[in-house]
CSV table of C-alpha atoms in Angstrom, one decimal:
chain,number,residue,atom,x,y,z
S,512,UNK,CA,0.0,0.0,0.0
S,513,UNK,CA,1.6,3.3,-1.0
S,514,UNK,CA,2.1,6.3,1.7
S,515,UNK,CA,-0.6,8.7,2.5
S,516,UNK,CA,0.6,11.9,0.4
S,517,UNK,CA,0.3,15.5,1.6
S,518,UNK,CA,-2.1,17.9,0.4
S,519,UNK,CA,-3.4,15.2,-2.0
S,520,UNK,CA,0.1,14.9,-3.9
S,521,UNK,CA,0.2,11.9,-5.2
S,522,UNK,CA,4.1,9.9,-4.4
S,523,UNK,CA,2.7,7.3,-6.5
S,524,UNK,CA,0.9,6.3,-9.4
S,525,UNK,CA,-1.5,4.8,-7.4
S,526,UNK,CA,-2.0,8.3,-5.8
S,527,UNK,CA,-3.1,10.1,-8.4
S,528,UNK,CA,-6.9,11.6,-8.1
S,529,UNK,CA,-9.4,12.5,-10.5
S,530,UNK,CA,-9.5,15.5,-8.4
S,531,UNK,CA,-5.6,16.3,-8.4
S,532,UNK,CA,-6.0,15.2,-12.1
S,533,UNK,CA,-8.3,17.5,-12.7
S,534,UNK,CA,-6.7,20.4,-11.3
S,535,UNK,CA,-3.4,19.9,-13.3
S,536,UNK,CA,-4.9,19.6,-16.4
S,537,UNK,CA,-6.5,22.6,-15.9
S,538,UNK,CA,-3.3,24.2,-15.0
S,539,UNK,CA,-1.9,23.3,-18.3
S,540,UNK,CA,-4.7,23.9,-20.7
S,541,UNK,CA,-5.4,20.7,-21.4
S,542,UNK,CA,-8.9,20.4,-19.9
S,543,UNK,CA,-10.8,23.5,-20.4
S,544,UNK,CA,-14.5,21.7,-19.2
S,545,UNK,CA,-15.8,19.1,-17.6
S,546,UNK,CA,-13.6,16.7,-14.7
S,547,UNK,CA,-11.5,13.7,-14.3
S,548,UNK,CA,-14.2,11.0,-12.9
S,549,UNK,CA,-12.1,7.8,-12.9
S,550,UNK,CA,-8.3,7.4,-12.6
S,551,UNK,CA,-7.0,3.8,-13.5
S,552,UNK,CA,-3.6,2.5,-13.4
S,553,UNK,CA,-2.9,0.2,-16.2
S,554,UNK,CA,1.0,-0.3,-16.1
S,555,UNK,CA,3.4,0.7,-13.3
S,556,UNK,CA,7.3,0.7,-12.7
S,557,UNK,CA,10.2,1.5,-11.0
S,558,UNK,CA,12.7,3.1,-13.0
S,559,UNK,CA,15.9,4.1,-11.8
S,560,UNK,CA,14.2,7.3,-8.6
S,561,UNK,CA,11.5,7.6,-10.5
S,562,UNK,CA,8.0,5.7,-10.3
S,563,UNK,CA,6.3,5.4,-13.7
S,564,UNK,CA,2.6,4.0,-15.0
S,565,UNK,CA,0.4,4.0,-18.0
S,566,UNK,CA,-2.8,5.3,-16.6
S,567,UNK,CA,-6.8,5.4,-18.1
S,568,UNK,CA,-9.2,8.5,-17.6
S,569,UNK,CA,-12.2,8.7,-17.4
S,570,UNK,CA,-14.3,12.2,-17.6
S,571,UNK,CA,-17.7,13.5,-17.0
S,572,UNK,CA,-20.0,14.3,-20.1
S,573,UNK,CA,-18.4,18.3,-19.9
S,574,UNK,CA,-15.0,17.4,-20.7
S,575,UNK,CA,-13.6,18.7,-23.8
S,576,UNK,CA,-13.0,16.3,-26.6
S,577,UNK,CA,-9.2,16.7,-27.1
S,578,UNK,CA,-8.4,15.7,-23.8
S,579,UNK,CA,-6.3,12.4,-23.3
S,580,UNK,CA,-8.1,9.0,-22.5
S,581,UNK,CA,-4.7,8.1,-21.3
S,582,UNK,CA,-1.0,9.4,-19.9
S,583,UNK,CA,2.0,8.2,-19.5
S,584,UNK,CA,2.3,9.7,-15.5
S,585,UNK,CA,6.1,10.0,-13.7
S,586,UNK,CA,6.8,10.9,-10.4
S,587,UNK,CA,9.9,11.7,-8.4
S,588,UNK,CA,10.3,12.2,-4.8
S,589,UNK,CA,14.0,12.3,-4.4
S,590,UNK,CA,15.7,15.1,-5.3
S,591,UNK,CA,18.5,15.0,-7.7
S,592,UNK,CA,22.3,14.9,-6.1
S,593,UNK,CA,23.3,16.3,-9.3
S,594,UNK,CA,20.7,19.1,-9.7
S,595,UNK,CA,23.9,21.5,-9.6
S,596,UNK,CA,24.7,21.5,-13.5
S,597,UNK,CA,21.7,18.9,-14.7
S,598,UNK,CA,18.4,21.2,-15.0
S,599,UNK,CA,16.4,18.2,-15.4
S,600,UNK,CA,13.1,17.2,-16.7
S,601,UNK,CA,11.0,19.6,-15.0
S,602,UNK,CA,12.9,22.0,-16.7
S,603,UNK,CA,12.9,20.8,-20.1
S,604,UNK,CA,9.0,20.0,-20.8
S,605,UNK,CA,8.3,23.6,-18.5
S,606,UNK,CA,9.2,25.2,-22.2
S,607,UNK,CA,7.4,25.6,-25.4
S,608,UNK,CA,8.1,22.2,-27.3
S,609,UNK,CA,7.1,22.3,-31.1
S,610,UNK,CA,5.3,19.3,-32.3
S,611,UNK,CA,7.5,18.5,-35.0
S,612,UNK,CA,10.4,17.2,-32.7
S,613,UNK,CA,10.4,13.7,-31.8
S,614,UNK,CA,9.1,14.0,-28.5
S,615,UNK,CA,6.1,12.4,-26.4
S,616,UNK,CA,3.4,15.5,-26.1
S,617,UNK,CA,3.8,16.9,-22.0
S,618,UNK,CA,0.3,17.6,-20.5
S,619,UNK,CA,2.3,19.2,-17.8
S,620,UNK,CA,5.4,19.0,-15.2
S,621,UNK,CA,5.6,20.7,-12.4
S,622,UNK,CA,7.1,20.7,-9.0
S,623,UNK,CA,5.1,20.6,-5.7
S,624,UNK,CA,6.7,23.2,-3.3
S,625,UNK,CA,5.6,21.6,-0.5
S,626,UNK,CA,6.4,18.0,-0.8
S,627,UNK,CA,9.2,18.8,-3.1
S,628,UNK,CA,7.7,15.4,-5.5
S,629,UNK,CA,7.8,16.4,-9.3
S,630,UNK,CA,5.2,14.5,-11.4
S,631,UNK,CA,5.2,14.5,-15.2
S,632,UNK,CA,2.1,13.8,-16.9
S,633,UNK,CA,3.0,12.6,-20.8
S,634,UNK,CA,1.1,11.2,-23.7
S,635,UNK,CA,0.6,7.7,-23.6
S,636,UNK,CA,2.5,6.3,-26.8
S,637,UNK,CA,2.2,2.4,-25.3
S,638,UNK,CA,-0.3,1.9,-28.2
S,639,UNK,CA,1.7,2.9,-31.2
S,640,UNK,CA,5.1,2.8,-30.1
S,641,UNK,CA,7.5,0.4,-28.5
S,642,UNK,CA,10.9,-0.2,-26.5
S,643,UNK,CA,13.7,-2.2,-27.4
S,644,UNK,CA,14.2,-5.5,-25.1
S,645,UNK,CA,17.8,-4.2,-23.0
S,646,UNK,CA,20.0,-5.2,-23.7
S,647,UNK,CA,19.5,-6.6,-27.0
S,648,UNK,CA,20.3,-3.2,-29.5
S,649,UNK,CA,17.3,-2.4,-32.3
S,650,UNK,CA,17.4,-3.0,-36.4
S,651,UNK,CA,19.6,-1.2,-38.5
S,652,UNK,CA,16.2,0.7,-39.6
S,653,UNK,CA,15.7,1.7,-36.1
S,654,UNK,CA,19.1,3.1,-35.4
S,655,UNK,CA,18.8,4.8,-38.6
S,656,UNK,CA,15.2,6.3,-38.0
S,657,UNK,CA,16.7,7.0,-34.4
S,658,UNK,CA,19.4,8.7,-35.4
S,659,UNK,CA,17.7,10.9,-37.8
S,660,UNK,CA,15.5,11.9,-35.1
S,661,UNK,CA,18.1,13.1,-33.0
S,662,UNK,CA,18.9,15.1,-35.4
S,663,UNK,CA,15.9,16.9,-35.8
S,664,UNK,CA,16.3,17.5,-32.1
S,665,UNK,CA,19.8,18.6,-32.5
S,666,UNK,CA,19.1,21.2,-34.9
S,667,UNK,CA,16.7,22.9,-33.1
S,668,UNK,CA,18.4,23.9,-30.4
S,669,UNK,CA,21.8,24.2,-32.8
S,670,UNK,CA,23.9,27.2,-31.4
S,671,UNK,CA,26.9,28.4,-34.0
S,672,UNK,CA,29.1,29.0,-31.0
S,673,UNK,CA,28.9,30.3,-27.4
S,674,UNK,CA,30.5,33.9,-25.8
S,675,UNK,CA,32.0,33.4,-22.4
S,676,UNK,CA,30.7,37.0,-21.7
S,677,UNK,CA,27.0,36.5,-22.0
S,678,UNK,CA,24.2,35.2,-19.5
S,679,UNK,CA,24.0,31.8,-21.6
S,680,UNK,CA,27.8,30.7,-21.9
S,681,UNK,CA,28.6,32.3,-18.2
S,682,UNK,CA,25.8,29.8,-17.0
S,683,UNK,CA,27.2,26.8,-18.8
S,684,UNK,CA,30.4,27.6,-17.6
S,685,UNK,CA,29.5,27.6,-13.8
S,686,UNK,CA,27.6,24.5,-14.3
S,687,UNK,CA,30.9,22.8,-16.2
S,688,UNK,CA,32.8,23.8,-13.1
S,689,UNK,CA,30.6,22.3,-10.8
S,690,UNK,CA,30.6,19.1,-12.9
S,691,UNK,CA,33.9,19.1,-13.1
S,692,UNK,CA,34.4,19.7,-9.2
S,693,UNK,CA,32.1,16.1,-8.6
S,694,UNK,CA,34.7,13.7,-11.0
S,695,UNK,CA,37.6,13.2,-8.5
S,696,UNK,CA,35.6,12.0,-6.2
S,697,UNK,CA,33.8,9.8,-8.0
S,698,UNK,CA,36.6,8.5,-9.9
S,699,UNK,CA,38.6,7.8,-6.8
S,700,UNK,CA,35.2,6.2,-5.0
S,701,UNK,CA,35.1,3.9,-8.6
S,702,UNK,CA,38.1,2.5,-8.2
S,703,UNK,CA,38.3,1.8,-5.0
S,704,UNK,CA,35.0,0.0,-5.4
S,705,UNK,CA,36.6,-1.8,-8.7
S,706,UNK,CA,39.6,-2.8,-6.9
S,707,UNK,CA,41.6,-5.5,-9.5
S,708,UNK,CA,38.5,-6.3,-11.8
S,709,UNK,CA,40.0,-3.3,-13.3
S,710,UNK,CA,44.0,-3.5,-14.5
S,711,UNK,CA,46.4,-1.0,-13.3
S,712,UNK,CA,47.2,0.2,-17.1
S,713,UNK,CA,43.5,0.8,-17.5
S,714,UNK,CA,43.2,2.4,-14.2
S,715,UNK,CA,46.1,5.0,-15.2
S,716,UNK,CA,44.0,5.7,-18.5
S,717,UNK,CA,40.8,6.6,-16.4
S,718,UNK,CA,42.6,9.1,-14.2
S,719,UNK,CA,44.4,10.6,-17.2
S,720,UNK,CA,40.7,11.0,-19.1
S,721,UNK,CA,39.1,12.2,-16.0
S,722,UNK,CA,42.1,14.4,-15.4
S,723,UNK,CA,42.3,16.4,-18.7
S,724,UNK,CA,38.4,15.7,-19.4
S,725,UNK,CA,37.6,19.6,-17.6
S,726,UNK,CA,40.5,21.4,-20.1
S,727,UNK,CA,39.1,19.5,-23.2
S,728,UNK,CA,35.8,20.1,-22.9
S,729,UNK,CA,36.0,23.9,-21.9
S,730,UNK,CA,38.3,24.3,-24.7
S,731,UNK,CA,36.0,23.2,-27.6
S,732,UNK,CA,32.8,24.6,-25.9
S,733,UNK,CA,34.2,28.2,-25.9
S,734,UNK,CA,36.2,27.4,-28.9
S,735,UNK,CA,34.1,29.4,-31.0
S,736,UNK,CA,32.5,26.1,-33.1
S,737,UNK,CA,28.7,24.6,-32.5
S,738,UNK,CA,27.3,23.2,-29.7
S,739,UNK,CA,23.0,22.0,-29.0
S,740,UNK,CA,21.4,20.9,-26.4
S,741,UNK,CA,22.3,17.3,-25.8
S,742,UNK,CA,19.3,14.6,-24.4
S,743,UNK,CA,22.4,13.2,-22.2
S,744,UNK,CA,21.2,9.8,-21.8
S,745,UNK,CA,20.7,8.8,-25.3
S,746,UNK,CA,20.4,4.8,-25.2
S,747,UNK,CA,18.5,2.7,-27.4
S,748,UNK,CA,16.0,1.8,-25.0
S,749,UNK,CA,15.1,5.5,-24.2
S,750,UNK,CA,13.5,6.2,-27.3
S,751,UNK,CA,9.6,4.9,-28.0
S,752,UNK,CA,10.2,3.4,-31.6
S,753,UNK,CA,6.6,3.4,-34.0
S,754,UNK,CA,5.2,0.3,-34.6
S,755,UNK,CA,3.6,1.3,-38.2
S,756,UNK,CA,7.1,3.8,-39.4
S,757,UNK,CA,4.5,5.0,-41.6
S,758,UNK,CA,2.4,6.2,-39.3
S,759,UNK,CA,4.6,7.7,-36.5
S,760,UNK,CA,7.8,8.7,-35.9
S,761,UNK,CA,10.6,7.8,-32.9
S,762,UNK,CA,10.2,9.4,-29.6
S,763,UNK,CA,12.7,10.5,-27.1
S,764,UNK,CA,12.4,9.6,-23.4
S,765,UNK,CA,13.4,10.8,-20.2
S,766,UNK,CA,14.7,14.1,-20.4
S,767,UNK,CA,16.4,13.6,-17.0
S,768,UNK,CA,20.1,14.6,-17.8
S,769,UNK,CA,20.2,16.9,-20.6
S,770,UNK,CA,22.4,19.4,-21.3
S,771,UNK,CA,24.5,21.7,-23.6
S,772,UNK,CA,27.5,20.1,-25.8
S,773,UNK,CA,29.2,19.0,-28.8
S,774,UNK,CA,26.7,17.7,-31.0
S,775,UNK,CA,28.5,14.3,-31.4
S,776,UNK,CA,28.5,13.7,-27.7
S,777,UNK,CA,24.9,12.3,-27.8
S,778,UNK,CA,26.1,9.8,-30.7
S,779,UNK,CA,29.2,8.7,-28.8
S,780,UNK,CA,27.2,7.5,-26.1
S,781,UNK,CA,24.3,6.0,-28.1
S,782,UNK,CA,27.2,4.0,-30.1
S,783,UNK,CA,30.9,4.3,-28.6
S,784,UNK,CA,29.5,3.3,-25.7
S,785,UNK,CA,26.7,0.9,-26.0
S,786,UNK,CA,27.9,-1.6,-28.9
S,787,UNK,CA,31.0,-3.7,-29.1
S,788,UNK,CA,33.1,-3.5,-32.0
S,789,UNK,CA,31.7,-6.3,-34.2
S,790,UNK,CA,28.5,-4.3,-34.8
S,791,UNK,CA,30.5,-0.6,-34.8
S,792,UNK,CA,32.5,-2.4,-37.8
S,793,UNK,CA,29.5,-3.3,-39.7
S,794,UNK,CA,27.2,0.2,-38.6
S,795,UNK,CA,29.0,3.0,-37.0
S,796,UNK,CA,30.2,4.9,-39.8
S,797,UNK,CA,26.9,4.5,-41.6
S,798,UNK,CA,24.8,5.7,-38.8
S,799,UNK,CA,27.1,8.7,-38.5
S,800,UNK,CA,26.7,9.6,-42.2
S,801,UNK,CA,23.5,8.9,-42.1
S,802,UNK,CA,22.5,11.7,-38.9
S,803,UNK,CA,25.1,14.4,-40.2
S,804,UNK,CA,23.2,13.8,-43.9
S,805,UNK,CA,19.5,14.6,-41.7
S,806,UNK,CA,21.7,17.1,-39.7
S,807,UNK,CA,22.9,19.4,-43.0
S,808,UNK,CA,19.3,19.5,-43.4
S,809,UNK,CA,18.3,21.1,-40.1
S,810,UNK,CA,21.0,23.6,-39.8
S,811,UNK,CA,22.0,26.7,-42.0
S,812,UNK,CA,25.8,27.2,-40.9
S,813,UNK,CA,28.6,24.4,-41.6
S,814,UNK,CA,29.3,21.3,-39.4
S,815,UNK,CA,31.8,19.4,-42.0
S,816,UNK,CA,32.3,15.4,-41.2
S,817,UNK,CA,35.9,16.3,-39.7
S,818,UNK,CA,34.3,18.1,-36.9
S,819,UNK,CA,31.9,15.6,-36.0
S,820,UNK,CA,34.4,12.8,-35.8
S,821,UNK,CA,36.5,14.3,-33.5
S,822,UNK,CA,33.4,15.9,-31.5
S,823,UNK,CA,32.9,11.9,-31.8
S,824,UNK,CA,36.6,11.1,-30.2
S,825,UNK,CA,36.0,13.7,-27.2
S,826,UNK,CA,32.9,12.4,-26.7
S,827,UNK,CA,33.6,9.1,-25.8
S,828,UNK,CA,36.7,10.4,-23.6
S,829,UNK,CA,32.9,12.1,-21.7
S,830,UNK,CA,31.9,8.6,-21.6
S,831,UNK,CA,34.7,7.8,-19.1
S,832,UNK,CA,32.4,9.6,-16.5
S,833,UNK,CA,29.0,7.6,-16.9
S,834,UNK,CA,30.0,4.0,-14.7
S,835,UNK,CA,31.8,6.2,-12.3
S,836,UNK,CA,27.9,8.7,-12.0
S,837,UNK,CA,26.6,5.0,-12.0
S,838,UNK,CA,28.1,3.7,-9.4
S,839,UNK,CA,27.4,6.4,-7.1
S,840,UNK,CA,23.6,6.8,-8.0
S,841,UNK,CA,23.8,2.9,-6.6
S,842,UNK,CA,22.9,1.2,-10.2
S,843,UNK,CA,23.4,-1.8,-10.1
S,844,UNK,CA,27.2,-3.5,-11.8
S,845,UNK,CA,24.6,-5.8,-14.3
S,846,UNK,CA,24.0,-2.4,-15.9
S,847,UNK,CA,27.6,-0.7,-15.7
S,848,UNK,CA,30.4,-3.4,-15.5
S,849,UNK,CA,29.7,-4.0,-19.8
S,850,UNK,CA,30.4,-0.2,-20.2
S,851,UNK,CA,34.0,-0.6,-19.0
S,852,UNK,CA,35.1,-2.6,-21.2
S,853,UNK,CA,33.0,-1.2,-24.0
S,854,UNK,CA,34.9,1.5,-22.7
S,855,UNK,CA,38.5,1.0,-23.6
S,856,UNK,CA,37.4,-0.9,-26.6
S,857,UNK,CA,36.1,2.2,-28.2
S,858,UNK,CA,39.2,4.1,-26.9
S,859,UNK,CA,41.6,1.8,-29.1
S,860,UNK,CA,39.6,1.8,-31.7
S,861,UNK,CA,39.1,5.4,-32.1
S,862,UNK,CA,42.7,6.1,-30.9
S,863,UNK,CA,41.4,8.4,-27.7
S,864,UNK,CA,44.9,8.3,-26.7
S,865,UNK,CA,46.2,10.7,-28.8
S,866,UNK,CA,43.5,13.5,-27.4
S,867,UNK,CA,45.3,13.0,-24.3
């Protein structure tokens, strides 16, 4: 049985009331008549902090036509330890989203002051879309429609370069500092959890990325070239793939970590990270072709393929971080332990080693 909730905040899917329904839809425009009568959960889960569920509405006989029969509800009560440079979810559906990116429609986000609990309330796509099976990577066509997608996404919030002088590249500098202020202690707390599993000679290679990781990236981010807002967790399985293609379109998921970089960082970690070489032999360079192609078409200024390979390189020296953030947000080793060596396969391959 889930916890009473304060104020009639739901903590849980279970939680949620026609009533507190009601009154956040209302909030957000969705439902200008009628109520929420019914409030059903059909699906729930844990994922990661977060609790998750497909619900069904029901209305009265006033409600307004467009409203949804069904959302896709999220709710949060703990509150991020990296909230210091990661704006969060919250943040990113609180702004105007326009329908043609490849996102799941919000119906609102918000953040009780009270409780502190942050619920998102998003279109349910369960119908028409699915996952991928972790950790078993999608089709070629899949990768290919993802890719495009991102993109679209990508290109939208394309900047040419960034000023260290105005509001925008001061902000992303104090939030890079304070990234950068977290690493040595998790890198020191990852390998003193890693102990041997880990040689010495790869060991020395993860304190020399994390090391020279803060000069790197503050050198290309104010080095005058492009930079977009990245999703920051970019796997396979966080994007709701269409089951008719010719019906839908992908959509990107949890919006949890983004933030501003390199445009090649997000395709680093889909890739670099996530596949071993056999399949980044037979796909990587396609995949890559194949989003700077749907990139050229989103942008107007220049973004040549030399510049996205070695935004490519740096970004997998950024993936260097993600076991270590892992580890300390207590996920679990079934999830991480692949990425190491995925890791320093990628490194070799992509000779890292001379960015260092």
């Amino acid at each position: 049985m889930s916890a009473p909730t304060r104020g009639g905040v739901p903590r849980y899917p279970n939680d949620v009331s026609p009533e507190w329904l009601t009154a956040r839809l209302r909030a957000n425009g969705v439902l200008s008549t009628g109520a929420v009568t019914a409030v059903t959960v059909a699906k729930s889960n844990d994922w990661n902090m977060a609790r998750s569920a497909r619900i069904a509405i029901a209305y009265d006989g006033e409600a307004n036509r467009q409203a949804p029969r069904s959302l896709f509800v999220k709710i949060m009560e703990d509150e991020d330890p990296y909230a210091d440079f990661i704006a969060g979810e919250i943040a990113f559906y609180s702004e105007p989203l326009p329908a043609r990116l490849p996102l799941a429609t919000c119906y609102g986000a918000c953040r009780d002051p009270e409780t502190g609990v942050t619920h998102v309330l998003l279109e349910d796509l369960g119908d028409t879309h699915l996952l991928s099976r972790w950790p078993l990577p999608p089709s070629l066509a899949r990768c290919e429609a993802a890719v495009t997608a991102l993109a679209r996404i990508h290109g939208h919030w394309w900047k040419d370069n960034v000023s260290e002088t105005d509001d925008f590249g001061m902000e992303l500098r104090l939030k890079r500092e304070r990234f950068a202020g977290h690493v040595p202690n998790l890198l020191a707390e990852f390998l003193d959890f890693i102990g041997e599993a880990v040689p010495a000679d790869r060991q020395e290679i993860m304190r020399a990325v994390c090391g020279r990781l803060p000069e790197l990236l503050d050198r290309r981010l104010f080095g005058g070239k492009p930079i977009t807002r990245n999703h920051g967790d970019p796997h396979f399985w966080n994007i709701m793939f269409p089951k008719d293609p010719s019906r839908h379109g992908c959509a990107f998921i949890d919006w949890e970590d983004w933030q501003y970089n390199p445009p090649a960082f997000d395709l680093s970690y889909m890739i670099a990270l996530h596949w071993y070489p056999d399949r980044r032999a037979r796909h990587e360079e396609h995949l890559l072709r194949t989003y700077h192609n749907a990139l050229l078409g989103e942008i107007s200024s220049g973004y040549n393929w030399e510049d996205l390979m070695a935004d490519y390189r740096l970004g997998h020296l950024h993936n260097f971080i993600v076991p270590l953030f892992q580890l300390n947000m207590g996920e679990s080793g079934e999830g991480w332990w692949a990425h190491v060596e995925r890791l320093f396969l990628s490194f070799e391959d992509l000779d890292c080693a001379a960015l260092l």
